[in-house]
Amino acid sequence: GIQVEQSPPDLILQEGANSTLRCNFSDSVNNLQWFHQNPWGQLINLFYIPSGTKQNGRLSATTVATERYSLLYISSSQTTDSGVYFCAGTIQGAQKLVFGQGTRLTINP
Amino acid sequence: DAGITQSPRHKVTETGTPVTLRCHQTENHRYMYWYRQDPGHGLRLIHYSYGVKDTDKGEVSDGYSVSRSKTEDFLLTLESATSSQTSVYFCAISGRNTGELFFGEGSRLTVL
């Protein structure tokens, strides 16, 4: 089945730093999405980004489906950015999203 | 925020007892999903629904059943809870299958 690999698994930064999170798929991917799970467990959809680039404030994401990867950029990190970031997607013709194992981001003040 | 409510939010039960978790949405979305989240396994799909009375299995459906009698409600039932079903359960909704996904707050279930 489809494999989803997120890197790095853990990332610790100081407030104000920039970061790039990566999501690799084992096959060409559709319906790619990024989620943030905050320290209280809430899962928030950040981007639905099957291809191209989107920006929302300090966050942006780029997906190159044919190259089987997506990147999430966080600029000027804040402590509220801490949590786990998940990507999810489907391969061609599949009916179910597959999630990566997540990147745990810790932003220290 | 998407209008998704899960109940109960926390439950402790004993092995062998039945448990039902409820997911209620106010968005009129067609697709509803139940996931479980466990350390080391991430988010795994249990069952999903693509309409009233239309459901299908996910990757970890053994020991679980679901029902959807109304568009807004999706129930997850553990007929006889086991300790391996201790987990955090998330409901999610989407306007189309594998489309943009919105999650509820989660329900933490502990089976003793």
Tab-separated table of C-alpha atoms in Angstrom:
chain	number	residue	atom	x	y	z
A	1	GLY	CA	0.000	0.000	0.000
A	2	ILE	CA	0.901	3.618	-0.121
A	3	GLN	CA	3.631	4.732	2.247
A	4	VAL	CA	3.829	8.203	3.704
A	5	GLU	CA	7.034	9.435	5.271
A	6	GLN	CA	7.304	12.687	7.170
A	7	SER	CA	10.544	14.365	8.084
A	8	PRO	CA	11.963	15.307	10.409
A	9	PRO	CA	10.147	13.290	13.084
A	10	ASP	CA	11.017	15.887	15.704
A	11	LEU	CA	12.053	19.516	15.474
A	12	ILE	CA	12.916	21.919	18.291
A	13	LEU	CA	13.298	25.610	17.488
A	14	GLN	CA	13.442	28.969	19.136
A	15	GLU	CA	10.641	31.444	18.686
A	16	GLY	CA	11.147	33.458	15.504
A	17	ALA	CA	12.874	30.696	13.558
A	18	ASN	CA	11.702	29.357	10.214
A	19	SER	CA	11.102	25.688	9.462
A	20	THR	CA	10.342	23.324	6.599
A	21	LEU	CA	8.464	20.085	7.092
A	22	ARG	CA	8.450	17.447	4.382
A	23	CYS	CA	6.015	14.746	3.371
A	24	ASN	CA	7.056	12.035	0.894
A	25	PHE	CA	4.729	9.518	-0.713
A	26	SER	CA	5.619	6.173	-2.238
A	27	ASP	CA	3.482	6.905	-5.285
A	28	SER	CA	1.940	9.889	-7.077
A	29	VAL	CA	-0.413	11.544	-4.612
A	30	ASN	CA	-3.810	13.241	-4.757
A	31	ASN	CA	-5.894	15.214	-2.259
A	32	LEU	CA	-2.892	16.138	-0.169
A	33	GLN	CA	-3.689	17.898	3.106
A	34	TRP	CA	-1.763	19.248	6.080
A	35	PHE	CA	-3.063	19.194	9.635
A	36	HIS	CA	-1.877	20.623	12.922
A	37	GLN	CA	-2.605	18.820	16.179
A	38	ASN	CA	-2.148	21.237	19.055
A	39	PRO	CA	-0.973	20.197	22.523
A	40	TRP	CA	-4.612	19.824	23.598
A	41	GLY	CA	-5.227	17.223	20.903
A	42	GLN	CA	-7.303	19.314	18.531
A	43	LEU	CA	-6.755	18.537	14.824
A	44	ILE	CA	-6.969	21.530	12.501
A	45	ASN	CA	-6.891	21.410	8.725
A	46	LEU	CA	-4.187	23.828	7.590
A	47	PHE	CA	-4.178	23.277	3.836
A	48	TYR	CA	-5.925	21.240	1.230
A	49	ILE	CA	-3.266	21.381	-1.455
A	50	PRO	CA	-3.395	18.717	-4.182
A	51	SER	CA	-0.881	20.706	-6.214
A	52	GLY	CA	0.837	24.067	-6.392
A	53	THR	CA	1.471	26.523	-3.585
A	54	LYS	CA	-0.819	28.130	-1.035
A	55	GLN	CA	-0.155	30.637	1.685
A	56	ASN	CA	-2.040	31.464	4.851
A	57	GLY	CA	-0.328	34.069	6.992
A	58	ARG	CA	2.995	32.719	8.237
A	59	LEU	CA	2.293	29.281	6.830
A	60	SER	CA	2.624	28.128	3.262
A	61	ALA	CA	2.591	24.766	1.537
A	62	THR	CA	3.780	23.411	-1.776
A	63	THR	CA	2.831	20.104	-3.362
A	64	VAL	CA	4.497	18.503	-6.360
A	65	ALA	CA	2.233	15.505	-6.841
A	66	THR	CA	4.161	13.973	-9.734
A	67	GLU	CA	7.349	14.124	-7.646
A	68	ARG	CA	5.430	12.607	-4.717
A	69	TYR	CA	6.156	15.213	-2.058
A	70	SER	CA	4.774	18.196	-0.229
A	71	LEU	CA	6.429	20.843	1.921
A	72	LEU	CA	5.008	22.917	4.761
A	73	TYR	CA	6.814	26.144	5.584
A	74	ILE	CA	6.417	27.945	8.882
A	75	SER	CA	8.002	31.366	9.143
A	76	SER	CA	8.660	33.429	12.267
A	77	SER	CA	7.585	30.557	14.525
A	78	GLN	CA	5.510	31.249	17.613
A	79	THR	CA	5.022	29.055	20.662
A	80	THR	CA	1.453	28.439	19.514
A	81	ASP	CA	2.858	26.652	16.464
A	82	SER	CA	3.973	23.802	18.727
A	83	GLY	CA	2.309	20.461	18.222
A	84	VAL	CA	2.309	17.662	15.689
A	85	TYR	CA	1.953	18.272	11.970
A	86	PHE	CA	0.431	15.539	9.820
A	87	CYS	CA	0.173	15.209	6.093
A	88	ALA	CA	-2.336	12.930	4.386
A	89	GLY	CA	-3.169	12.010	0.827
A	90	THR	CA	-4.448	9.392	-1.589
A	91	ILE	CA	-2.776	7.643	-4.481
A	92	GLN	CA	-4.396	7.525	-7.905
A	93	GLY	CA	-7.808	5.876	-7.750
A	94	ALA	CA	-7.706	5.192	-4.019
A	95	GLN	CA	-10.703	6.039	-1.901
A	96	LYS	CA	-9.097	6.561	1.476
A	97	LEU	CA	-6.673	9.077	2.887
A	98	VAL	CA	-3.440	7.775	4.329
A	99	PHE	CA	-1.751	9.738	7.097
A	100	GLY	CA	1.908	10.159	7.831
A	101	GLN	CA	3.298	9.569	11.309
A	102	GLY	CA	3.703	13.273	11.918
A	103	THR	CA	6.421	15.809	12.735
A	104	ARG	CA	6.493	16.963	16.338
A	105	LEU	CA	7.411	20.662	16.439
A	106	THR	CA	8.394	22.367	19.678
A	107	ILE	CA	8.840	26.125	19.687
A	108	ASN	CA	10.639	27.435	22.751
A	109	PRO	CA	10.203	31.039	23.910
B	1	ASP	CA	-14.868	26.132	12.607
B	2	ALA	CA	-16.694	23.123	11.210
B	3	GLY	CA	-19.697	22.198	13.331
B	4	ILE	CA	-18.724	18.759	14.576
B	5	THR	CA	-19.566	17.530	18.055
B	6	GLN	CA	-18.419	14.248	19.557
B	7	SER	CA	-19.895	12.639	22.639
B	8	PRO	CA	-18.896	11.536	25.115
B	9	ARG	CA	-15.545	13.317	25.197
B	10	HIS	CA	-14.200	10.964	27.855
B	11	LYS	CA	-15.298	7.505	28.847
B	12	VAL	CA	-13.924	4.779	31.070
B	13	THR	CA	-15.480	1.363	30.736
B	14	GLU	CA	-14.765	-2.269	31.498
B	15	THR	CA	-13.779	-5.067	29.154
B	16	GLY	CA	-16.778	-6.747	27.577
B	17	THR	CA	-19.196	-3.828	27.850
B	18	PRO	CA	-20.765	-2.177	24.796
B	19	VAL	CA	-19.804	1.404	24.006
B	20	THR	CA	-21.282	3.867	21.528
B	21	LEU	CA	-19.609	7.078	20.439
B	22	ARG	CA	-21.629	9.713	18.656
B	23	CYS	CA	-20.586	12.234	16.048
B	24	HIS	CA	-22.963	15.043	15.157
B	25	GLN	CA	-22.392	17.551	12.354
B	26	THR	CA	-24.243	20.694	11.358
B	27	GLU	CA	-22.489	21.137	7.992
B	28	ASN	CA	-24.686	18.769	5.961
B	29	HIS	CA	-21.557	17.064	4.620
B	30	ARG	CA	-22.065	13.768	2.852
B	31	TYR	CA	-18.946	11.984	4.086
B	32	MET	CA	-18.259	11.123	7.695
B	33	TYR	CA	-15.341	9.129	9.094
B	34	TRP	CA	-14.213	7.514	12.306
B	35	TYR	CA	-10.470	7.382	13.036
B	36	ARG	CA	-8.521	6.153	15.996
B	37	GLN	CA	-5.228	7.655	17.090
B	38	ASP	CA	-2.642	5.640	18.970
B	39	PRO	CA	1.012	6.322	19.783
B	40	GLY	CA	3.221	4.792	17.124
B	41	HIS	CA	0.325	4.206	14.721
B	42	GLY	CA	-0.852	7.691	13.883
B	43	LEU	CA	-4.381	8.111	12.585
B	44	ARG	CA	-6.090	5.015	11.221
B	45	LEU	CA	-9.460	4.816	9.525
B	46	ILE	CA	-12.026	2.568	11.220
B	47	HIS	CA	-15.173	3.080	9.130
B	48	TYR	CA	-16.619	5.756	6.962
B	49	SER	CA	-19.998	6.726	5.541
B	50	TYR	CA	-20.857	8.208	2.161
B	51	GLY	CA	-24.527	8.800	2.876
B	52	VAL	CA	-27.450	7.790	5.038
B	53	LYS	CA	-27.246	4.043	5.609
B	54	ASP	CA	-24.184	3.819	3.337
B	55	THR	CA	-21.037	2.775	5.153
B	56	ASP	CA	-17.787	0.988	4.403
B	57	LYS	CA	-14.857	-0.446	6.298
B	58	GLY	CA	-11.524	1.189	6.860
B	59	GLU	CA	-8.188	-0.393	7.694
B	60	VAL	CA	-8.934	-1.275	11.339
B	61	SER	CA	-12.638	-2.138	11.355
B	62	ASP	CA	-12.562	-5.415	13.328
B	63	GLY	CA	-14.503	-5.095	16.578
B	64	TYR	CA	-16.338	-1.959	15.458
B	65	SER	CA	-19.663	-1.280	13.797
B	66	VAL	CA	-21.211	1.962	12.605
B	67	SER	CA	-24.594	3.346	11.732
B	68	ARG	CA	-25.844	6.435	10.002
B	69	SER	CA	-29.603	6.891	10.106
B	70	LYS	CA	-29.487	10.663	9.561
B	71	THR	CA	-27.130	12.873	7.583
B	72	GLU	CA	-25.980	14.649	10.713
B	73	ASP	CA	-25.238	11.651	12.957
B	74	PHE	CA	-22.627	8.899	12.651
B	75	LEU	CA	-22.405	6.374	15.477
B	76	LEU	CA	-19.451	4.132	16.274
B	77	THR	CA	-20.212	1.059	18.391
B	78	LEU	CA	-17.860	-1.288	20.146
B	79	GLU	CA	-20.037	-4.340	20.733
B	80	SER	CA	-17.769	-5.764	23.424
B	81	ALA	CA	-14.949	-3.425	24.342
B	82	THR	CA	-11.414	-4.770	24.741
B	83	SER	CA	-8.325	-3.157	26.224
B	84	SER	CA	-6.806	-2.908	22.734
B	85	GLN	CA	-9.598	-0.464	21.885
B	86	THR	CA	-8.332	2.034	24.432
B	87	SER	CA	-7.613	5.003	22.204
B	88	VAL	CA	-8.587	8.490	21.174
B	89	TYR	CA	-11.348	8.402	18.584
B	90	PHE	CA	-11.822	11.200	16.092
B	91	CYS	CA	-14.788	11.836	13.889
B	92	ALA	CA	-14.213	13.737	10.656
B	93	ILE	CA	-16.381	15.120	7.883
B	94	SER	CA	-15.852	16.066	4.276
B	95	GLY	CA	-17.948	17.436	1.468
B	96	ARG	CA	-16.598	14.739	-0.853
B	97	ASN	CA	-14.635	11.534	-0.426
B	98	THR	CA	-10.956	12.265	0.291
B	99	GLY	CA	-11.766	15.958	0.086
B	100	GLU	CA	-10.879	18.580	2.654
B	101	LEU	CA	-11.246	16.915	6.018
B	102	PHE	CA	-12.454	18.509	9.256
B	103	PHE	CA	-12.124	16.808	12.614
B	104	GLY	CA	-14.154	16.787	15.791
B	105	GLU	CA	-12.564	17.337	19.200
B	106	GLY	CA	-11.941	13.644	19.859
B	107	SER	CA	-13.269	11.125	22.375
B	108	ARG	CA	-10.860	9.488	24.777
B	109	LEU	CA	-11.908	5.919	25.584
B	110	THR	CA	-10.262	3.819	28.267
B	111	VAL	CA	-11.146	0.139	28.513
B	112	LEU	CA	-10.064	-1.435	31.806
